[in-house]
Coordinates of C-alpha atoms and ligand atoms in Angstrom, one line a residue:
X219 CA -41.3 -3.3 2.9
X220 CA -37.3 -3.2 3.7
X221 CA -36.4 -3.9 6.9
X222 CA -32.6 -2.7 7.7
X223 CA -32.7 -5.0 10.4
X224 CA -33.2 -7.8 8.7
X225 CA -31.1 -6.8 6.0
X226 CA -28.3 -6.1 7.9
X227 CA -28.2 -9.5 10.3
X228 CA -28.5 -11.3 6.9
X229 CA -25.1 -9.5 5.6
X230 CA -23.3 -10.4 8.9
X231 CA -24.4 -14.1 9.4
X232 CA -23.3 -14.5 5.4
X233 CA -19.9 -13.2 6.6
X234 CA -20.0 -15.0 9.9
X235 CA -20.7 -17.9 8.0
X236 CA -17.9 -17.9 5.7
X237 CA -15.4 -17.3 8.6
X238 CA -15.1 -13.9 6.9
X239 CA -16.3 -11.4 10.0
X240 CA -14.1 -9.1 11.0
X241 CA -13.5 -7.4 14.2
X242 CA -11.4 -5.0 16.0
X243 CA -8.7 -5.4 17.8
X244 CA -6.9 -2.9 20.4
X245 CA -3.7 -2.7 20.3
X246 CA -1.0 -0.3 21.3
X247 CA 2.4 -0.5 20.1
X248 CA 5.5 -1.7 22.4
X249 CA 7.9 -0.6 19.7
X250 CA 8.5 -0.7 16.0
X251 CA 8.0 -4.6 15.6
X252 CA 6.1 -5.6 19.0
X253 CA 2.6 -4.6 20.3
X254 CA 0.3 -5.5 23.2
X255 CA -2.7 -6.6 23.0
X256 CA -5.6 -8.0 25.8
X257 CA -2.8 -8.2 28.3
X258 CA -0.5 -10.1 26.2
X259 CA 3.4 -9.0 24.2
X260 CA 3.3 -9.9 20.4
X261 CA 5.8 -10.0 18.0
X262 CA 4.2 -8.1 14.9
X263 CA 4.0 -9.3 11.3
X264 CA 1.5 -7.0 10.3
X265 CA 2.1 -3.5 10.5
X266 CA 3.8 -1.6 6.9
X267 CA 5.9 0.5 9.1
X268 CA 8.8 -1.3 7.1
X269 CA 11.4 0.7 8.2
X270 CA 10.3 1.6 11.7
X271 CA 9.9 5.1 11.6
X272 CA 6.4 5.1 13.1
X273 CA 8.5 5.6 16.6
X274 CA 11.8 6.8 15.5
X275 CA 12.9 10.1 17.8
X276 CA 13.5 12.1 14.7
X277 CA 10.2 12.1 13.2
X278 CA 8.1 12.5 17.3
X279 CA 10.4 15.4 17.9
X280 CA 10.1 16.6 14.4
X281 CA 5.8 16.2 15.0
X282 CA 6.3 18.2 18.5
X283 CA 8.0 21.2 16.8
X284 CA 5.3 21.6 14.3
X285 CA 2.3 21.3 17.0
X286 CA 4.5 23.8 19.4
X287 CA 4.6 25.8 16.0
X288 CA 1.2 25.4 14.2
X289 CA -1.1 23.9 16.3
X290 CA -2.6 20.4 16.4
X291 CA -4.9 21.3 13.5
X292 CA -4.7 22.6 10.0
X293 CA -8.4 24.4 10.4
X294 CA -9.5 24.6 6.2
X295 CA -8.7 22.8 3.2
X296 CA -5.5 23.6 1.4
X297 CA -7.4 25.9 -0.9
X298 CA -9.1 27.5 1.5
X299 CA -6.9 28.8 4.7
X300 CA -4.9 25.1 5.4
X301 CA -2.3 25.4 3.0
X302 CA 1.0 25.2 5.9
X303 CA 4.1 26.9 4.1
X304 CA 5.5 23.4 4.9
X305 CA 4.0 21.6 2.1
X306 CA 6.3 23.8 -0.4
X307 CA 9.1 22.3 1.3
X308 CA 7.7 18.9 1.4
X309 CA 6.6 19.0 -2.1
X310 CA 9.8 20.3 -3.1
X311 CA 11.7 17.5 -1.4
X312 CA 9.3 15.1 -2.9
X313 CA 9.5 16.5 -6.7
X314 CA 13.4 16.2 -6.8
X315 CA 13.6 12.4 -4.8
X316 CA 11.6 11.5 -7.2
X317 CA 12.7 13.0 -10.5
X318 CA 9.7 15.0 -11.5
X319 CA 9.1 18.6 -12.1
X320 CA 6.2 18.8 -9.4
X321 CA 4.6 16.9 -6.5
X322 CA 1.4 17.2 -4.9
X323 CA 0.3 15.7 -1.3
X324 CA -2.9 14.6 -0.4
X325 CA -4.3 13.5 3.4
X326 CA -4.9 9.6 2.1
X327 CA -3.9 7.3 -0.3
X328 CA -7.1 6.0 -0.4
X329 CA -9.1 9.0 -1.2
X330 CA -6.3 9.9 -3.4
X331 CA -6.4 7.3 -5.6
X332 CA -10.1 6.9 -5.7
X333 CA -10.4 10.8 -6.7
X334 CA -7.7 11.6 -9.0
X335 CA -9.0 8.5 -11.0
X336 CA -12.5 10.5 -11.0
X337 CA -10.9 13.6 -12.0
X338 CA -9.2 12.2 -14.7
X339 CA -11.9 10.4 -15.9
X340 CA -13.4 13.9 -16.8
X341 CA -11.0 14.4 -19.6
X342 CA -12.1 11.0 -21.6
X343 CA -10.7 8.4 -20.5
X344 CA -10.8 4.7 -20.6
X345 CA -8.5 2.5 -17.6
X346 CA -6.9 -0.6 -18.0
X347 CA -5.8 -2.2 -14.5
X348 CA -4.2 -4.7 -13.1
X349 CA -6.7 -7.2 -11.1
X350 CA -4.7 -7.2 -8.3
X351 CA -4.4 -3.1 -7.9
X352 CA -5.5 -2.5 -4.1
X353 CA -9.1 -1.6 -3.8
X354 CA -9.0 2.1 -4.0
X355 CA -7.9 2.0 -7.5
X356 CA -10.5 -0.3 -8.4
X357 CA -13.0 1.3 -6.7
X358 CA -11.8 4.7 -8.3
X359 CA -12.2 3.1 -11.8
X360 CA -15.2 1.8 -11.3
X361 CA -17.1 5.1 -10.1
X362 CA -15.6 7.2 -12.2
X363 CA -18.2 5.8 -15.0
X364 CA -15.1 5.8 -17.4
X365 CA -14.8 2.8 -19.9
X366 CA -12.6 0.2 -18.3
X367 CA -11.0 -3.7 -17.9
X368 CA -8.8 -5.2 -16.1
X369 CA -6.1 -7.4 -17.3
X370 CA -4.5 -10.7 -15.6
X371 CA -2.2 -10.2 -12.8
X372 CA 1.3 -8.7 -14.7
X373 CA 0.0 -10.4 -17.7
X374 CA 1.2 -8.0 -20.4
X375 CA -0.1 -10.2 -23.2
X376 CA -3.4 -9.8 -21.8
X377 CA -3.0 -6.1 -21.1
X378 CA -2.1 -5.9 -25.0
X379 CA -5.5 -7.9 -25.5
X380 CA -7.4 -5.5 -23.7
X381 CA -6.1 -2.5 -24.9
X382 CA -6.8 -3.7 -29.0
X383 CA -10.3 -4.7 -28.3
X384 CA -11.3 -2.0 -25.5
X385 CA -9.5 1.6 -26.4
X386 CA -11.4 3.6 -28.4
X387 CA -9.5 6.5 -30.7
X388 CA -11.5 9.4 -28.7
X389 CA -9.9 8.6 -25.3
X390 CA -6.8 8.5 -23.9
X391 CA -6.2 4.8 -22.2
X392 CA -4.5 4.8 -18.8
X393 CA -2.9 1.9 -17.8
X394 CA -2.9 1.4 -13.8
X395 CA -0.6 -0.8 -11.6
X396 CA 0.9 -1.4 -8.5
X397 CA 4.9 -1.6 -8.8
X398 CA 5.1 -3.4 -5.6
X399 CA 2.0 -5.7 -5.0
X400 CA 0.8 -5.3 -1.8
X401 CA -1.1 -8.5 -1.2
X402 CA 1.7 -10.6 -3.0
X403 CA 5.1 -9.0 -2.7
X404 CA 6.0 -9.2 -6.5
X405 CA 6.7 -6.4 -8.7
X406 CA 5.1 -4.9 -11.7
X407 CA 7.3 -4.8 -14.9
X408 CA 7.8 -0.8 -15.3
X409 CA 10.2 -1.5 -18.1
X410 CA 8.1 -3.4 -20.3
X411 CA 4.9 -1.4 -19.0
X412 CA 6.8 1.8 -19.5
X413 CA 7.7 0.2 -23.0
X414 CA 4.5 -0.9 -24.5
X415 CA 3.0 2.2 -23.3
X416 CA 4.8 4.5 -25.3
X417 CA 4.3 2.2 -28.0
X418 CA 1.1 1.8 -28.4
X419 CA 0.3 5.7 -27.1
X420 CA -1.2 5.1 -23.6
X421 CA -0.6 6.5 -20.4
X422 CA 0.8 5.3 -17.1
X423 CA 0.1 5.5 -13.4
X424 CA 1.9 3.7 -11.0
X425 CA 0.9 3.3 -6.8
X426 CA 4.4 3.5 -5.1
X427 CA 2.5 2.7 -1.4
X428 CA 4.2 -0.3 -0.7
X429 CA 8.1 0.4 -2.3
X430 CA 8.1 4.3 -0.8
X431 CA 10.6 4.1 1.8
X432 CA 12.3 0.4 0.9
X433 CA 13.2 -0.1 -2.7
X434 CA 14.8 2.6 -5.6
X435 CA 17.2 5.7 -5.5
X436 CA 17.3 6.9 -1.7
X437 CA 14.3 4.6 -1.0
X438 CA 12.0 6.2 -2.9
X439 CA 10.5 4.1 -5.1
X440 CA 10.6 2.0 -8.3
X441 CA 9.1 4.7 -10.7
X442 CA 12.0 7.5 -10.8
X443 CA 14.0 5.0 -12.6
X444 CA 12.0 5.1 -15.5
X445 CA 11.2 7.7 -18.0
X446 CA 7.7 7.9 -19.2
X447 CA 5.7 7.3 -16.3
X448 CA 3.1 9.9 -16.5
X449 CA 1.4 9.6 -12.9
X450 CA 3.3 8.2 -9.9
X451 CA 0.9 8.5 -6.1
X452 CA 3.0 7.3 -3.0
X453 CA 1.9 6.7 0.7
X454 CA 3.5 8.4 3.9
X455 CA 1.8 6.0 6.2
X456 CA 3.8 2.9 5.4
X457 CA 7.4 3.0 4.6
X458 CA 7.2 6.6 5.5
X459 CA 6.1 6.0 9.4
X460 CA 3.5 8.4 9.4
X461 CA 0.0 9.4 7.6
X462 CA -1.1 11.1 4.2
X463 CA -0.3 10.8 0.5
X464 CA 1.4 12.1 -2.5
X465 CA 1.6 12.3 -6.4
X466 CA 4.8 12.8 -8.4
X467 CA 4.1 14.4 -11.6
X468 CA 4.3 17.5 -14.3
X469 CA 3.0 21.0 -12.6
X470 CA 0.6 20.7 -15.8
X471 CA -1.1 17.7 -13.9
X472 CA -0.5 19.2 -10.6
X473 CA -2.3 22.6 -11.5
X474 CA -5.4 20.0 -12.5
X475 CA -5.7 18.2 -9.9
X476 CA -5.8 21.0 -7.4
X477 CA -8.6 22.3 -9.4
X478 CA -10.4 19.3 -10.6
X479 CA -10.1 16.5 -7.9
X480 CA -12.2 16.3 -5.2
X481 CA -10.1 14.5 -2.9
X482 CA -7.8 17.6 -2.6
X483 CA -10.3 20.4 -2.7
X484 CA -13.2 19.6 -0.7
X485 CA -11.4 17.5 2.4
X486 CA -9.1 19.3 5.8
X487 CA -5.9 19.6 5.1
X488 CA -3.5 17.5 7.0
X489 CA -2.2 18.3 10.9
X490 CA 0.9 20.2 11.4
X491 CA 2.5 17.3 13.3
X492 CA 1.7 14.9 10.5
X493 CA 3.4 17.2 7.9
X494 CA 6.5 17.4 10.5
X495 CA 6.8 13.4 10.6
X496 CA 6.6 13.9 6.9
X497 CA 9.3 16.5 6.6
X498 CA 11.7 14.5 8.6
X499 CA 11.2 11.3 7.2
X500 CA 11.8 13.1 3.8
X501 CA 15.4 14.1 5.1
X502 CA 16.3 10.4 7.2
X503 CA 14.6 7.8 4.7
X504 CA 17.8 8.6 1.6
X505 CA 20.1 7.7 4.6
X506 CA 18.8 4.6 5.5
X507 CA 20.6 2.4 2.8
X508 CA 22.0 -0.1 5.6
X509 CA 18.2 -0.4 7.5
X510 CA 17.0 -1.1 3.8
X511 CA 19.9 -3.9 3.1
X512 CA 19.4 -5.7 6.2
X513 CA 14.9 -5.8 5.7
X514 CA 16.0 -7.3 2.1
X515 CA 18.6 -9.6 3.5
X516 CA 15.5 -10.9 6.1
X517 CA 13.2 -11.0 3.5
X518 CA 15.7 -13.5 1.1
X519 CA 16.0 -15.6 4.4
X520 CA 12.7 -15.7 5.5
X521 CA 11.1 -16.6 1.7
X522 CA 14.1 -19.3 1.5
X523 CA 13.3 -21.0 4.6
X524 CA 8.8 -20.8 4.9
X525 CA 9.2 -22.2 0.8
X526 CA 12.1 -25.0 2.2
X527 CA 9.2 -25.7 4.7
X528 CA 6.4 -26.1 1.8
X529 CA 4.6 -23.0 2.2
X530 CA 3.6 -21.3 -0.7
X531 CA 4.4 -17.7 -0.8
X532 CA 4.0 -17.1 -4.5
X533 CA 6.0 -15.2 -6.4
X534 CA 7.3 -12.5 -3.2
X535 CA 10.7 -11.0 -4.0
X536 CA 10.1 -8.1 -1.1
X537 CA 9.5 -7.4 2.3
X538 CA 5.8 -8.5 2.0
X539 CA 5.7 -12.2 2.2
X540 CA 2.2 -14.1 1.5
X541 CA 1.7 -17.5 3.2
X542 CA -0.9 -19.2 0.6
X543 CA -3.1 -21.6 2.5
X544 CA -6.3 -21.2 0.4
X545 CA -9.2 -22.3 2.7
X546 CA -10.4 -19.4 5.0
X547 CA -10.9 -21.6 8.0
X548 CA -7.2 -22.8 7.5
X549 CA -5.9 -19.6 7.7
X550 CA -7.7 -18.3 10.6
X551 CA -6.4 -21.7 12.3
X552 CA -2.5 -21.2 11.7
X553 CA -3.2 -17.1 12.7
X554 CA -4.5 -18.9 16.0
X555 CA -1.9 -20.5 16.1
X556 CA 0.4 -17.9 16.2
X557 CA -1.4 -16.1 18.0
X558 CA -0.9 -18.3 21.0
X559 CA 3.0 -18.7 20.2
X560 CA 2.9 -14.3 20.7
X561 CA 3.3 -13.7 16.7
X562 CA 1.1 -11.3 15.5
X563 CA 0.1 -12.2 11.9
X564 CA -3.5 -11.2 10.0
X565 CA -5.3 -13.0 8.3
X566 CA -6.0 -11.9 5.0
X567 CA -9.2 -13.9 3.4
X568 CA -11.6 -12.5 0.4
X569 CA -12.7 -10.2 -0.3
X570 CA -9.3 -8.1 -0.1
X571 CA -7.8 -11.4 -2.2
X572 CA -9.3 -13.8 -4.7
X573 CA -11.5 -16.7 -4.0
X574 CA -9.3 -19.9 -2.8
X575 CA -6.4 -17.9 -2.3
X576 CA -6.7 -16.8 1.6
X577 CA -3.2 -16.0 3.5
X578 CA -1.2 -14.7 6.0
X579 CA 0.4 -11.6 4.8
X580 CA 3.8 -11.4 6.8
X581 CA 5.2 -7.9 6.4
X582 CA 8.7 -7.4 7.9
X583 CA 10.4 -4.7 9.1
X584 CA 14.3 -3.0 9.1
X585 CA 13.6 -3.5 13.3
X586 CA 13.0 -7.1 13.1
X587 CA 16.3 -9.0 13.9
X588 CA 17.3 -12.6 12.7
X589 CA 16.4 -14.3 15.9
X590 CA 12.7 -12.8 15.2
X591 CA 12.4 -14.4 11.9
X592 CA 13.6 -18.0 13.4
X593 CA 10.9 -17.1 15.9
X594 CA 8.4 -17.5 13.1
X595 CA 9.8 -20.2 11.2
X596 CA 10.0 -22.3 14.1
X597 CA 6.1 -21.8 14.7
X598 CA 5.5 -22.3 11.2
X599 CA 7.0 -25.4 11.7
X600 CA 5.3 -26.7 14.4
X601 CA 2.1 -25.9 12.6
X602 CA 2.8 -27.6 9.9
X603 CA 3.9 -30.6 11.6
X604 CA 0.8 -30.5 14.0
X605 CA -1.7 -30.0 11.1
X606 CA -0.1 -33.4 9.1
X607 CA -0.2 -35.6 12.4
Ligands
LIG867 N1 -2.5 2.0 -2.4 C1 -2.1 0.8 -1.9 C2 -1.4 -0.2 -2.8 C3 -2.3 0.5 -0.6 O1 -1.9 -0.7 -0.1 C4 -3.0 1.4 0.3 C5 -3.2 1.2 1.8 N2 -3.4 -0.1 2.2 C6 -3.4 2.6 -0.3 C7 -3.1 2.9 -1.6 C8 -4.1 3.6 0.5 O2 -3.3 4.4 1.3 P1 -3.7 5.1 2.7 O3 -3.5 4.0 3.7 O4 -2.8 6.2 2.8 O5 -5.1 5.5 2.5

């Protein structure tokens, strides 16, 4: 007979084992880039909020209104009784920053990209993705019982590969991608992917979690500078400074989705104070060009200086800067490390990345200042030296 018992203290010890448990941690936020934890100030590496806006005044007073307004919570899904005349104005904002005729928000990015992939998969479909998408596309492709492969990491030879040998004539083929990797920092080629899929009669959608906010027209992203993307989903929780998703598409695809994916029908819609944070991030993040120039000017620095100190941080041209070590144990050592010099840096081992490739994932923000980033590199420095002696 099973015994869950058993079963489960078998899962953890494997994990355990492998210096792969994870745990908790509380932590409450000091400001944009510092938090406290156990008693102690750190300066934080880890959180997406890349611009800061998670405690900008705008977006808390802009929350406030909407509770004083609506309430604290939306009560039904947005089919049902939920639907807040706010979203029209959201989605409105949303359709025209980022060049398409409709847009549709959703209460995660997760669920979001999990379901719509199910929904489309109803129309017969196969998917072609890239191994690095996060895990809620993979997962997505992978229950949605559609045919599917996934190609090398930006390897459009190999996506070519794939498609000849794997598309059949009776479906459409989706090709999925990131265009800013959120493990690595490097960018999807939406030209060329934009290219070959109108050449060879496929379809594309693009996650826009990690670039919302940072990197296009008014911050909004790499996709509304191409033509021919056919599905574009974005993330209010990073960038953004709040909570919730969105997709950017045609109101043909919008009027599907509301009535064929599960992720928007059957789940509460979101809480007036998140859709205010929304709404006013919509109307500050176009302004902030000069926040955004200064996060990529700290990002060229920092990348210049952890490679000058023989760190490999792969092929990161953005905010999000991986530290390659490799071994698990390694990682969690130079975290530690850290750790006791007040950084605040996670560790990020496999699953969530390949085999032998375990990191730090730095993430910086528009509130982190030059002496911040000489903080780290100093520490990475010491490491290093202390780990070759
Ligand atoms: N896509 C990518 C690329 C992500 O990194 C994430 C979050 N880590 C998501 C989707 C999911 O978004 P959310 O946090 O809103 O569920």
């Amino acid at each position: 007979m099973l015994d869950l018992t058993t079963d489960l203290t078998a899962a953890i010890a494997e994990r355990k084992q492998h210096e792969r448990f994870r745990q908790l941690k509380n932590v409450a936020p000091v400001n944009a880039v510092e938090i406290s934890w156990d008693g102690k100030t750190y300066l934080n590496f880890s959180s997406n909020d890349y611009l800061g806006l998670s405690q900008h005044p705008l977006l808390k007073e802009r929350a406030i209104e909407f509770i004083n307004r609506y309430g604290v919570g939306s009560g039904a899904s947005r089919l049902v009784s939920g639907n807040n005349e706010a979203y029209d104005v959201i989605e409105d904002k949303l359709a025209k920053l980022k060049g398409t005729e409709a847009a549709l928000v959703f209460s995660t990015g997760y669920q979001l990209n999990l379901t719509v992939l199910i929904a489309l998969a109803e129309l017969e479909v196969s998917f072609f993705c890239d191994r690095l998408s996060h895990n809620s596309i993979l997962t997505g492709v992978s229950f949605s019982q559609a045919k599917f492969a996934r190609f090398k990491h930006n390897d459009l030879a190999d996506l070519e590969e794939k498609l000849a040998s794997f598309r059949t004539k009776a479906t459409t083929g989706w090709i999925l991608t990131e265009s800013l990797f959120g493990m690595d920092g490097d960018f999807a080629d939406l030209a060329r992917l934009v290219s070959l899929s109108q050449r060879v009669g496929t379809k594309l959608f693009v996650d826009e979690a990690h670039a919302t906010g940072v990197f296009g027209e008014n911050g909004m992203g790499l996709a509304s500078q191409h033509k021919g993307i056919d599905l574009i989903m974005g993330t209010f929780g990073k960038g953004l400074g709040s909570f919730g998703a969105y997709i950017a598409c045609s109101k043909q695809m919008r009027d599907y989705l509301i009535n064929f994916c599960s992720g928007f029908i059957y789940t509460t819609a979101l809480p007036p104070p998140v859709l205010g944070a929304i709404d006013a991030a919509l109307e500050i993040v176009p302004t902030m060009s000069k926040e955004r120039k200064h996060l990529l000017a700290l990002a060229e620095h920092a990348q210049t200086e952890i490679k000058s100190l023989g760190f490999d941080v792969g092929l990161s041209a953005s905010q999000i800067i991986p530290v390659i070590i490799g071994k698990d144990l390694q990682v969690t050592s130079l975290a530690q490390y850290l750790a006791d010099s007040n950084i605040f840096v996670s560790a990020i081992r496999p699953p969530t990345v390949p085999d032998g490739t375990a990191r730090l994932r730095l993430s910086l923000s528009a509130q982190h200042t030059e002496a911040h980033i000489e903080k780290l590199i100093k520490a990475l420095k010491q490491w290093r030296a202390a780990s070759k002696s």
